[in-house]
Coordinates of C-alpha atoms in Angstrom, one line a residue:
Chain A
X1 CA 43.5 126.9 -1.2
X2 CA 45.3 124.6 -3.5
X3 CA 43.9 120.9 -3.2
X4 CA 45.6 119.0 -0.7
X5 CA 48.1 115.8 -2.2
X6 CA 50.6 115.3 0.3
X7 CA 49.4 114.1 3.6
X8 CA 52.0 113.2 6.7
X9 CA 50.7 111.2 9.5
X10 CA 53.2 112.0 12.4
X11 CA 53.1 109.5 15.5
X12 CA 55.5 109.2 18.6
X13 CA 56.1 113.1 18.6
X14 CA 55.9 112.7 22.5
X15 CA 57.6 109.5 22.8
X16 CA 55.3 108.3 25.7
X17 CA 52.0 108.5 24.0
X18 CA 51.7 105.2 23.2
X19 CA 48.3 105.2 20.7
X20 CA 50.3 107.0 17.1
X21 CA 53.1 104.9 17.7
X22 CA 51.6 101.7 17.8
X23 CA 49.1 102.3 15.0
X24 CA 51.6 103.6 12.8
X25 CA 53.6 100.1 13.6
X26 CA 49.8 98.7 12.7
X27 CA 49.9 100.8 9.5
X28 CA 52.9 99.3 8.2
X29 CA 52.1 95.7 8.7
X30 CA 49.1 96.2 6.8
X31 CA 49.0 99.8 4.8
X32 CA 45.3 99.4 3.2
X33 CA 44.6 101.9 5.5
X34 CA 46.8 104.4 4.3
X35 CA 46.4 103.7 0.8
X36 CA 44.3 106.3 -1.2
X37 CA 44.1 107.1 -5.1
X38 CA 43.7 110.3 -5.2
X39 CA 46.6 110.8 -2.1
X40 CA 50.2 110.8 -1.3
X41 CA 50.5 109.6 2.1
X42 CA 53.5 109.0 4.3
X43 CA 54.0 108.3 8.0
X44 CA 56.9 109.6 10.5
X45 CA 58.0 108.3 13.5
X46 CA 58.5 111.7 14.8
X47 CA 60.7 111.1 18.5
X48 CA 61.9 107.7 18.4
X49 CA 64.5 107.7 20.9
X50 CA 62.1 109.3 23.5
X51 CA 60.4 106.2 22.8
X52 CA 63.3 104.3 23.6
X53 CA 64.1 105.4 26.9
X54 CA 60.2 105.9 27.4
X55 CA 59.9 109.6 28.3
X56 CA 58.1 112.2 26.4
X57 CA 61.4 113.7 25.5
X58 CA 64.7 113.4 26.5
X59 CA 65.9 117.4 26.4
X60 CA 63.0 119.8 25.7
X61 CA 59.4 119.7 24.4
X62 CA 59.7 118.4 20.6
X63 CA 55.9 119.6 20.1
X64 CA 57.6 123.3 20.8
X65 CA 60.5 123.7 18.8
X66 CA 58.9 124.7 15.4
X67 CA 59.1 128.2 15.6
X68 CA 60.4 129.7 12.5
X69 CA 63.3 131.5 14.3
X70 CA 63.7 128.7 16.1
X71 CA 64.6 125.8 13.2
X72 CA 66.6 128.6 11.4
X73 CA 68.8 128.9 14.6
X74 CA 72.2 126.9 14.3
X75 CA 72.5 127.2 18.5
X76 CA 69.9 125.2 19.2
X77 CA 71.7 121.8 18.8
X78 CA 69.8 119.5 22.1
X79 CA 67.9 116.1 20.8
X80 CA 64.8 117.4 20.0
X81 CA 66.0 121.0 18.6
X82 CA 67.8 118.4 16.0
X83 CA 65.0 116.3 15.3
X84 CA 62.8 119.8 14.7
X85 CA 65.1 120.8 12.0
X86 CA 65.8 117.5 10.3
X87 CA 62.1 116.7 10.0
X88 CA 61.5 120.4 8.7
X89 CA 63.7 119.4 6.1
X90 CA 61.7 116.4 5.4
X91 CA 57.9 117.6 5.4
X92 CA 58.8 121.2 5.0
X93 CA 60.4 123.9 5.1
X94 CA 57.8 126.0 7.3
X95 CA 56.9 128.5 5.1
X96 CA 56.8 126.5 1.7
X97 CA 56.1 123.2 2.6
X98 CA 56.3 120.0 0.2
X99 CA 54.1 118.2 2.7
X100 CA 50.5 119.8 2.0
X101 CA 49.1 119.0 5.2
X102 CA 49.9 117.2 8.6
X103 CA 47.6 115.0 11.5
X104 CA 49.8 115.0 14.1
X105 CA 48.7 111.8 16.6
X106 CA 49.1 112.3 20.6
X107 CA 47.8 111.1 23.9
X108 CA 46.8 112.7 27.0
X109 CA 46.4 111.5 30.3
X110 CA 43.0 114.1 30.7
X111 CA 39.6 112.7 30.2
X112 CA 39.0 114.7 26.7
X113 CA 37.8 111.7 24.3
X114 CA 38.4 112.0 21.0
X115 CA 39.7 115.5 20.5
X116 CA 40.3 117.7 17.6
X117 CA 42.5 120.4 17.5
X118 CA 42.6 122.6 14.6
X119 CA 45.1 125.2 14.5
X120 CA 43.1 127.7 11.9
X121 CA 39.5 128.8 11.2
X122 CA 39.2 128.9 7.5
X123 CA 36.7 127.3 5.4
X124 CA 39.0 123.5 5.2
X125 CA 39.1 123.6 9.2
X126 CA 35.5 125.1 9.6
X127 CA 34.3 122.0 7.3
X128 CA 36.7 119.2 8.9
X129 CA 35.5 120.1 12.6
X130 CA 31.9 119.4 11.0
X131 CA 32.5 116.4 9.3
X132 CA 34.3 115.1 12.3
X133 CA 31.4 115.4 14.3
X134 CA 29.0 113.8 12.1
X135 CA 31.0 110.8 12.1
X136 CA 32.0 110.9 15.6
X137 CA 29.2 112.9 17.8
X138 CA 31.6 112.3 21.1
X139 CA 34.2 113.9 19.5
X140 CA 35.3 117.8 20.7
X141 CA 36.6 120.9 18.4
X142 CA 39.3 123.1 20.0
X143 CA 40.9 125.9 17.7
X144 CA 43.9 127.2 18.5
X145 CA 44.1 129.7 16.4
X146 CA 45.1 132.5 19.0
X147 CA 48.1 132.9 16.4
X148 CA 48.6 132.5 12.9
X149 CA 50.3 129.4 11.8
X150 CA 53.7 130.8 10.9
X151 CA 54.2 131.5 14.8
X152 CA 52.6 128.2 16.2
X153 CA 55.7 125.9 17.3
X154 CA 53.9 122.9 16.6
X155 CA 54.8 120.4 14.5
X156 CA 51.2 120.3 12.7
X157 CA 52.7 124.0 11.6
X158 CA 55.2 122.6 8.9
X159 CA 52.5 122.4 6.4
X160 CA 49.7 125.0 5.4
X161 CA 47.7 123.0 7.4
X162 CA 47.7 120.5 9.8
X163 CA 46.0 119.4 13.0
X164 CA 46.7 117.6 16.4
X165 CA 44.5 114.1 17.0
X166 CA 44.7 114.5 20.9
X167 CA 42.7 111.6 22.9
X168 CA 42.5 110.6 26.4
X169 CA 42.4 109.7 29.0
X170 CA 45.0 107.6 28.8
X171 CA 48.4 106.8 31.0
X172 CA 51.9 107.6 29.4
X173 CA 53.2 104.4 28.6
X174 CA 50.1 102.5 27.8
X175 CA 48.1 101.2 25.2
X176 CA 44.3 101.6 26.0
X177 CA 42.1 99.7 23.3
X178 CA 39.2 102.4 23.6
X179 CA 42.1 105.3 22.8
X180 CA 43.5 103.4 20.3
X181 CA 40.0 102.9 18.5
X182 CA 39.3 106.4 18.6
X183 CA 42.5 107.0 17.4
X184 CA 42.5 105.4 13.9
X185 CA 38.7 106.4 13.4
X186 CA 39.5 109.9 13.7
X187 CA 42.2 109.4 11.9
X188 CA 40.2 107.8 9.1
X189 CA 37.9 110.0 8.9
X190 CA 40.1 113.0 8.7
X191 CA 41.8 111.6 5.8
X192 CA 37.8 110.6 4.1
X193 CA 37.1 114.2 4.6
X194 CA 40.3 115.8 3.0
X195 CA 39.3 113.6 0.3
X196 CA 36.1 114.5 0.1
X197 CA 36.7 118.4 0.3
X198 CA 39.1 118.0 -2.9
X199 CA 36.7 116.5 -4.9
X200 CA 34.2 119.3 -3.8
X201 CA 32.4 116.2 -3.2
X202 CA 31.4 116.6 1.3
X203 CA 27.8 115.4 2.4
X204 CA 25.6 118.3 3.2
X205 CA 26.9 119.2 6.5
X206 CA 25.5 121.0 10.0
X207 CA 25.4 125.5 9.4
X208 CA 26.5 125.4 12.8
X209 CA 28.1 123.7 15.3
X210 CA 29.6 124.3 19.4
X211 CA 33.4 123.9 19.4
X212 CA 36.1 125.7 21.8
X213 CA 38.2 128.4 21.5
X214 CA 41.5 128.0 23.6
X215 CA 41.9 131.1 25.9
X216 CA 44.7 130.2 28.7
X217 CA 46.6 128.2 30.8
X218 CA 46.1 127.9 34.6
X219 CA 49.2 127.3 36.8
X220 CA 48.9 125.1 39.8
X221 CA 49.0 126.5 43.3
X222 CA 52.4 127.2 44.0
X223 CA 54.2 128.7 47.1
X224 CA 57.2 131.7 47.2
X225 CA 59.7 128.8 46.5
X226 CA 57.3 127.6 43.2
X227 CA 56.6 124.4 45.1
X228 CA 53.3 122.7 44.5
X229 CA 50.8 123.5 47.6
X230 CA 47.7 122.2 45.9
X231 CA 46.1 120.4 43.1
X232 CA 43.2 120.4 40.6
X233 CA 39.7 120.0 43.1
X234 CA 38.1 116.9 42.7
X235 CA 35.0 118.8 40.9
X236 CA 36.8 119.9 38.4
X237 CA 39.2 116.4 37.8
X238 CA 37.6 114.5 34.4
X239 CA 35.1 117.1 34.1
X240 CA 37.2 118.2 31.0
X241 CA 34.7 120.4 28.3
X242 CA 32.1 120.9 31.5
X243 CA 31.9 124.6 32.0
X244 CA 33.2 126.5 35.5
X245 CA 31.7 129.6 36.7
X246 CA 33.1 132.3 38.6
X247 CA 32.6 131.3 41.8
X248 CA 33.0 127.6 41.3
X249 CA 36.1 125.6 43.4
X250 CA 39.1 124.7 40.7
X251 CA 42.3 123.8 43.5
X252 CA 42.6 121.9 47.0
X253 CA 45.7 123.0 48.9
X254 CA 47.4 120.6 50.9
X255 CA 46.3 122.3 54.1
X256 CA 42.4 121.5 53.3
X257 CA 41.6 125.2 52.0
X258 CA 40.2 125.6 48.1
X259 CA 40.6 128.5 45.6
X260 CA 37.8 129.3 43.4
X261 CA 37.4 130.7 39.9
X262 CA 37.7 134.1 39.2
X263 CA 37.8 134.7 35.7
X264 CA 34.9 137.0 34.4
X265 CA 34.1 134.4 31.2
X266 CA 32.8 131.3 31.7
X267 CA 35.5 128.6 31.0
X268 CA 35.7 125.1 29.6
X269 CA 38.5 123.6 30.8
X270 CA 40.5 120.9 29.1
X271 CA 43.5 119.2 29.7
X272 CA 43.0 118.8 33.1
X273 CA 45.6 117.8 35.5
X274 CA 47.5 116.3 32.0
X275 CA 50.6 114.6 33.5
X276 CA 53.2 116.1 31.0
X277 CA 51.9 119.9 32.0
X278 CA 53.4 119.6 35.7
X279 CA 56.9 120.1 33.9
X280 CA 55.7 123.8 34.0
X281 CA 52.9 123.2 36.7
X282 CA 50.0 123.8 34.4
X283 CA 47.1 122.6 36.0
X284 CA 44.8 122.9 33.1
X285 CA 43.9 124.9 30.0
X286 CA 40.5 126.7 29.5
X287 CA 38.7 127.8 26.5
X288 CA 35.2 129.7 25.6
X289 CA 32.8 128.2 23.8
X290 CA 32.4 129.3 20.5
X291 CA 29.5 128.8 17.8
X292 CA 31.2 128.1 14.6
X293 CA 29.4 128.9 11.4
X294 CA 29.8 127.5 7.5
X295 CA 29.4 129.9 4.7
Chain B
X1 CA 53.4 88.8 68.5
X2 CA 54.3 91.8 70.6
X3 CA 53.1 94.8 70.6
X4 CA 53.5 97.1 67.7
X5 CA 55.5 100.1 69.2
X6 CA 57.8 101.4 65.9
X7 CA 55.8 101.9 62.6
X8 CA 57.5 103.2 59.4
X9 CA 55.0 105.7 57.0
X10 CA 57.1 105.2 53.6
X11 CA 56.4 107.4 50.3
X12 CA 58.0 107.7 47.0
X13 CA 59.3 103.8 46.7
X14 CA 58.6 105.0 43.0
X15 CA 59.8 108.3 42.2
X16 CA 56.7 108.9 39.7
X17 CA 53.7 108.0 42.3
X18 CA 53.0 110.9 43.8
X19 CA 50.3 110.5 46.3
X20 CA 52.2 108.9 49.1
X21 CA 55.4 111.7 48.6
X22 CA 52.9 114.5 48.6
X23 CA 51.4 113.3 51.9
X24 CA 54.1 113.0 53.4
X25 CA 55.2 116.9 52.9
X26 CA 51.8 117.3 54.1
X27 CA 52.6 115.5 57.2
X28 CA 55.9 117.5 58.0
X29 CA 54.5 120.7 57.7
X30 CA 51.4 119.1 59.8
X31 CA 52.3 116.0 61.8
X32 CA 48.9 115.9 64.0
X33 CA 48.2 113.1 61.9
X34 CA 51.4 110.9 63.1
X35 CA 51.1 112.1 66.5
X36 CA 49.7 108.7 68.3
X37 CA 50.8 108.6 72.2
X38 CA 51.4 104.8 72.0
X39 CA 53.1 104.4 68.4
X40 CA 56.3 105.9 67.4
X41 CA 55.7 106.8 63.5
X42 CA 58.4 107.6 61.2
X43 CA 58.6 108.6 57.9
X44 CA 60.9 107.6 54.8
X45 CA 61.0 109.2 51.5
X46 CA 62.5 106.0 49.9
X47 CA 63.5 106.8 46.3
X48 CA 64.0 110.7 46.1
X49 CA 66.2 110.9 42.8
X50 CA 63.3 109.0 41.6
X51 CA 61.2 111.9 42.2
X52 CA 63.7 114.5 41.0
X53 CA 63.8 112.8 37.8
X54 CA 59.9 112.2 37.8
X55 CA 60.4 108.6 37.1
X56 CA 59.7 105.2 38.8
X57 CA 63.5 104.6 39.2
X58 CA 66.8 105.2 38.2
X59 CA 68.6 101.8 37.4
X60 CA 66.2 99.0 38.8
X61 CA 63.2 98.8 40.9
X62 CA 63.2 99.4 43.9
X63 CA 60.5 97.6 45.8
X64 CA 62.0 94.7 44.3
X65 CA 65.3 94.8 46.4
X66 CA 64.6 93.5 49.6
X67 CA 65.4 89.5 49.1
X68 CA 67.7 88.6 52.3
X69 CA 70.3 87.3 49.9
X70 CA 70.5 90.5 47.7
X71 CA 70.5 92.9 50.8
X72 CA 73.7 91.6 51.8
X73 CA 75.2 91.2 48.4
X74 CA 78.2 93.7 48.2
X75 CA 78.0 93.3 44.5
X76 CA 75.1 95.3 43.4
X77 CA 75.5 98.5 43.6
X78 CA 73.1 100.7 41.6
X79 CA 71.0 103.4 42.7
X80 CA 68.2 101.3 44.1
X81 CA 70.1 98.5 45.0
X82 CA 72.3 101.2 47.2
X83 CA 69.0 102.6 48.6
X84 CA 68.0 99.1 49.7
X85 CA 70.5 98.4 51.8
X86 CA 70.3 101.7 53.4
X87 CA 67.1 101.6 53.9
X88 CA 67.5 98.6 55.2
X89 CA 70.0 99.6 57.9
X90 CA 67.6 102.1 58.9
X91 CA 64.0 100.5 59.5
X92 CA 65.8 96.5 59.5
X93 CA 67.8 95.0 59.3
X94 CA 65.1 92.4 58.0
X95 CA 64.9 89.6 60.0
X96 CA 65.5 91.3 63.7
X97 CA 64.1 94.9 62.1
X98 CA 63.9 98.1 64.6
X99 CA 61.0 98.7 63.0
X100 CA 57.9 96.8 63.9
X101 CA 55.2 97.5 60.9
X102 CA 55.8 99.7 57.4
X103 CA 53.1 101.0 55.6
X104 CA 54.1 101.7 51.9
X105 CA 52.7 104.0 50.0
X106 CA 51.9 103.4 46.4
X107 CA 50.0 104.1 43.1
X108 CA 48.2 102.7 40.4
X109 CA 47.6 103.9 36.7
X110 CA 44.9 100.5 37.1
X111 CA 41.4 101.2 38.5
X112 CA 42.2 99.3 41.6
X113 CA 40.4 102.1 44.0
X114 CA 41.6 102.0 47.3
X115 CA 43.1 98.6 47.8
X116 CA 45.7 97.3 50.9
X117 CA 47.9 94.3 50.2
X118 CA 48.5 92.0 52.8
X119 CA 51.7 90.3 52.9
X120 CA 50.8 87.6 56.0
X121 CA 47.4 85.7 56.4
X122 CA 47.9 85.9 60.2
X123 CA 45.5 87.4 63.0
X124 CA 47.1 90.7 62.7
X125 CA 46.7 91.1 58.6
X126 CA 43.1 89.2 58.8
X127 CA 41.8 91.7 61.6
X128 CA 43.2 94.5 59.6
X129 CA 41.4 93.9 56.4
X130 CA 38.7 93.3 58.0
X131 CA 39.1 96.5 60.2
X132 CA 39.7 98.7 57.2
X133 CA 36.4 97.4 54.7
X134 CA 34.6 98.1 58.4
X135 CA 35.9 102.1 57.5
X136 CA 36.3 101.7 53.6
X137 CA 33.2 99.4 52.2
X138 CA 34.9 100.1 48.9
X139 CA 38.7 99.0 49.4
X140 CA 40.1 95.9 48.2
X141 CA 41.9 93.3 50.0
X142 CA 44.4 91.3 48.3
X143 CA 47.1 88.7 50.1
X144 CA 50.4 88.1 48.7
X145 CA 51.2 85.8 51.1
X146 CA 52.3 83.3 48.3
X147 CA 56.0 83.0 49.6
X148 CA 57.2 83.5 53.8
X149 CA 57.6 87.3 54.4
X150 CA 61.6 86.5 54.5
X151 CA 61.6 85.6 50.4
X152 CA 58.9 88.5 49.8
X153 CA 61.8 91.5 47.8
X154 CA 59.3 94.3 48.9
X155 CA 60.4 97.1 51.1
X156 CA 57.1 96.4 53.5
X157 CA 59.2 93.0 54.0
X158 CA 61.7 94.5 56.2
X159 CA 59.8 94.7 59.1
X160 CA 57.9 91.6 60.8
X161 CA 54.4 93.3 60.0
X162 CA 54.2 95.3 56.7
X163 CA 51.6 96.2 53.7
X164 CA 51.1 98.4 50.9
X165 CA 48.7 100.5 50.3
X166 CA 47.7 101.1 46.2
X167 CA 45.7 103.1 45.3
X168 CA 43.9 104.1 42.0
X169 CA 43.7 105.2 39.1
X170 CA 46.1 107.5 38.5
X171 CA 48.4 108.5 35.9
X172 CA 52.0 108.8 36.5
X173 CA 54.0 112.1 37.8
X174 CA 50.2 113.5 38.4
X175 CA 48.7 114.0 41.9
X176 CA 44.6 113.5 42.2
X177 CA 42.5 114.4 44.9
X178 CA 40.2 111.3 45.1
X179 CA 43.4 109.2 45.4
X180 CA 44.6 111.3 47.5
X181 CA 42.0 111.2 50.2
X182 CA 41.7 107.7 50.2
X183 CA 45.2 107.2 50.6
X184 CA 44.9 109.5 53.8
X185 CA 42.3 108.2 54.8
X186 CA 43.1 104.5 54.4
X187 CA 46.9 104.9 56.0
X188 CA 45.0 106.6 58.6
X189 CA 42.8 103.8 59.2
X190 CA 45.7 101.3 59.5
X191 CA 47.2 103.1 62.2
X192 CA 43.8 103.6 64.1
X193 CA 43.7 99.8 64.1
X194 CA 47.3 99.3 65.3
X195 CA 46.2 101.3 68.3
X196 CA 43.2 99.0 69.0
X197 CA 44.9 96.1 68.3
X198 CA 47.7 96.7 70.6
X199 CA 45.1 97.8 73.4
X200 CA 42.8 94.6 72.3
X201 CA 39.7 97.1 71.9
X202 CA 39.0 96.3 68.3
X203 CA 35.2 96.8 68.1
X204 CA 32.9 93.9 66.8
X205 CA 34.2 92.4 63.1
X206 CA 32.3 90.1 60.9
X207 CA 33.4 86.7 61.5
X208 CA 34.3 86.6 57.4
X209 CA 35.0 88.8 54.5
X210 CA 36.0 88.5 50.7
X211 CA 39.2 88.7 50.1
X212 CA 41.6 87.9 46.8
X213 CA 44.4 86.1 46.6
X214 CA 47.0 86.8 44.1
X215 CA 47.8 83.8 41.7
X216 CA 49.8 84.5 38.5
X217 CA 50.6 87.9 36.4
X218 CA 49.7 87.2 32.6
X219 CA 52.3 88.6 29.7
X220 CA 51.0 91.1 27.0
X221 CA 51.2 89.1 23.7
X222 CA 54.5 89.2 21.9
X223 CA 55.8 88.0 18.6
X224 CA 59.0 85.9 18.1
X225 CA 61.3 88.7 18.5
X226 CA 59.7 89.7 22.0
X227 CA 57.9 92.8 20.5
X228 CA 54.3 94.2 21.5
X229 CA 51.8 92.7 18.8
X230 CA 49.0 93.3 21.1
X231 CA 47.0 95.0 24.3
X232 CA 44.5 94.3 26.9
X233 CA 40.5 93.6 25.7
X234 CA 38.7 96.8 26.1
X235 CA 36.3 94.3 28.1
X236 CA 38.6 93.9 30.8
X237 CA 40.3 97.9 30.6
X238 CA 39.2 99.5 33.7
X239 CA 37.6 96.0 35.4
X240 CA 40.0 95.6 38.0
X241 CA 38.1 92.6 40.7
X242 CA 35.8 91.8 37.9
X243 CA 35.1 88.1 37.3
X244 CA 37.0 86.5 33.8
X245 CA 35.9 83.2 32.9
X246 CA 37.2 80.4 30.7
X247 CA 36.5 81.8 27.0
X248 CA 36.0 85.2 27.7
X249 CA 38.2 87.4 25.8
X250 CA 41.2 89.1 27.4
X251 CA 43.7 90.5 24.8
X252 CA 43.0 92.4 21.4
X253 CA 45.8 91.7 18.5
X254 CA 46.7 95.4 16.5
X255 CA 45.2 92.9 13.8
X256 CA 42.3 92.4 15.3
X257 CA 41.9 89.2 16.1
X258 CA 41.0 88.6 19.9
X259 CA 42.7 86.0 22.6
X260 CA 40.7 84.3 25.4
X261 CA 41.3 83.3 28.9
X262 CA 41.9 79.7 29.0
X263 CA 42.6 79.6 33.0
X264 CA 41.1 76.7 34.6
X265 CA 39.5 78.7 37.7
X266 CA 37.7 82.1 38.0
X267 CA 40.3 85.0 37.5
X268 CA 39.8 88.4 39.2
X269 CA 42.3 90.0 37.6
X270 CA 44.0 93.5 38.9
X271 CA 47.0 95.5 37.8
X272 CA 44.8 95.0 34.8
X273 CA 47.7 97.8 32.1
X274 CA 49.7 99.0 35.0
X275 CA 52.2 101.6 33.2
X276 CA 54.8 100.4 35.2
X277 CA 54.6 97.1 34.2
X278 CA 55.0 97.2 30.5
X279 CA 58.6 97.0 31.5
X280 CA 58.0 93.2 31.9
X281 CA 55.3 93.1 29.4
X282 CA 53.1 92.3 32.8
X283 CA 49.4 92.7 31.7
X284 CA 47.9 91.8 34.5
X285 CA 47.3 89.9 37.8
X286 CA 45.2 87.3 38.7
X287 CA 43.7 86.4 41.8
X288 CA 40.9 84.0 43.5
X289 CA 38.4 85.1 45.8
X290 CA 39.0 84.1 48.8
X291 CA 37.0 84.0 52.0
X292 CA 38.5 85.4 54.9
X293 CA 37.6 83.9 58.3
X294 CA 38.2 85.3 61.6
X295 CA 39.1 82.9 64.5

């Protein structure tokens, strides 16, 4: 891997997660922070208007609509499918990138803490989720690597690399001091440790370390007219990275009855009961835990 | 006053809290619960395009468009303002209303737990909070009794008798079980002491109770040009009915700098970074404590 010189810092790509936005509006009172020798840094405000009218989005899902075929596709004209393409054209292409890697900055209304999702396991990613937690021991590791980067529709997929700062809980539409704190420190220290790793220069760091794999989605209880008939049971609400057994209650219906677990893994589950998920009535994703080694 | 005979269940005053919208589907498909032999209950969904757009309104708030004056203006004419007087015409008209008592259903993204709001400081209100921390040690009771019912714009103003019931926390558009219950269970408990009220077998109540009383709502800090340069202290996230004294710190600057309360009486604030009011750049409320004494 080439070292890395451009960085993007991407806040407000969900334009009711309050925490990127208002520290990149911090960052340019006052860009110290952002100000490193040996980097190229730049910010990006990435769904402003959703911020204006304070909604996530205003026609689809931005943080979906960077699939290759997708930003090459001249149909696909809505708000978001336009702001996709234009800021491919200004941190990418996808494919052969300008911008060398991106930390894309969101909220969630799940009680995750600091989260860190990395989108490959390669040697850089393997070494940033370690450094991460030696800085910040509350912090969790989720890979999503279940596909390779050319066919994530992320944002964070521009680049060669990039990752997704995702902390909670926290309301949309609010600014929670906590969040916001755990915000820039990962932040920080992402940026420390991508210095660091150029220079060849990291701290000796853990073999080994528990992070999460992400595995699925579960939907909510619906009925034959997809309805809602039930919601996340009250075990399983904030217990977010707390394992479930088969077995174990995961939904109340309505009528007073519960539906337990049935998967034949046991699951950690994490955005649970996440407010912008009931657009496709997710109730919560679940992972495996996974031992990751450094070479 | 006479009897209580009529009473008025309403959910979904704001489209995005979905407690009191998904108990009252529960309700249709199982109204045991409303069935009382000496009450007639009745329920209204008040703001349903609200809910079909998953947000807290379409034009302007709705549970602030029940003033006497605006009810009968012929000039507004939005979506909530069109609801109002509707609704209005259907549980009212306010001042010689059909209805006797509404109970209005709400949510809180502010970890208010289970808290009614009493609009009156009369027998009836005094008896009920008193009646409902007897079945619920761990509700709040706050009066907003700070203007005549008449002048109050809430829907629960309609009637001669009304309160809301809040509960919290909960993020907006998501539905929790905790919140959930004690929604049930406190709506529940207000009608069970309509019933004993009416029938004058209310069992023995302490002769006094604390109460709060609301005050004042404080403003997040703005610069010149009205914009956000600041959020609530992460000493007070979260402390909803926890003591602030003169000097204690309230607000964090994105600068970091810190503002104090400079109140001259003991605050309990509540609301403490209510989503919904960063419309109004509302922080908070503040209330006293307030003893409560039963005649």
């Amino acid at each position: 891997m080439n070292k890395i010189k451009n960085i993007a810092v991407v806040g407000g790509t969900h334009g009711n997660e309050y925490s990127g936005i208002y520290l990149l509006k911090k960052w340019h009172k006052n860009n110290a922070f952002l100000n490193r020798s040996s980097l190229v840094i730049e910010t990006l405000f990435a769904n402003p208007k959703g911020f204006q009218e304070n909604k996530r989005y205003l026609d689809c899902d931005l943080n979906r609509q960077f699939r290759q075929d997708d930003l090459v596709n001249t149909k696909l004209t809505n708000y978001e499918q336009t702001r996709a393409k234009v800021i491919n054209a200004q941190l990418g292409p996808k494919g052969n990138a300008k911008t060398d890697f991106i930390i894309d900055l969101h909220n969630t209304t799940s009680n995750m803490g600091p989260t860190l999702i990395l989108l490959k396991c390669d040697d850089f990613n393997k070494k940033m989720g370690a450094y991460v937690l030696s800085k910040m021991p509350e912090a969790m590791i989720v890979f999503e690597d279940q596909v390779p980067m050319q066919e994530h529709y992320f944002l964070a997929s521009i680049a060669n690399q990039g990752v997704i700062v995702e902390i909670g809980p926290q309301p949309q539409s609010v600014i929670r001091q906590d969040v916001l704190d755990w915000m820039e420190t990962m932040t920080h220290t992402i940026i420390d440790f991508v210095e660091l790793y150029n220079k060849n220069n990291l701290p000796e760091l853990p073999k080994t370390y528990d992070a999460y794999h992400y595995i699925e989605s579960l939907t909510l209880p619906l009925d034959e007219n997809g309805e809602r008939i039930g919601m996340v049971h009250k075990n399983v609400q904030d217990n977010d990275f707390k394992p479930i057994n088969f077995g174990d209650p995961i939904f109340t219906l309505f009528d007073g009855s519960e539906i337990s677990y049935t998967g034949d893994y046991q699951a950690y589950p994490h955005f649970i009961n996440e407010a912008a998920y009931y657009d496709n009535n997710l109730a919560m994703s679940l992972a495996r835990k996974k031992q990751v080694k450094i070479a």
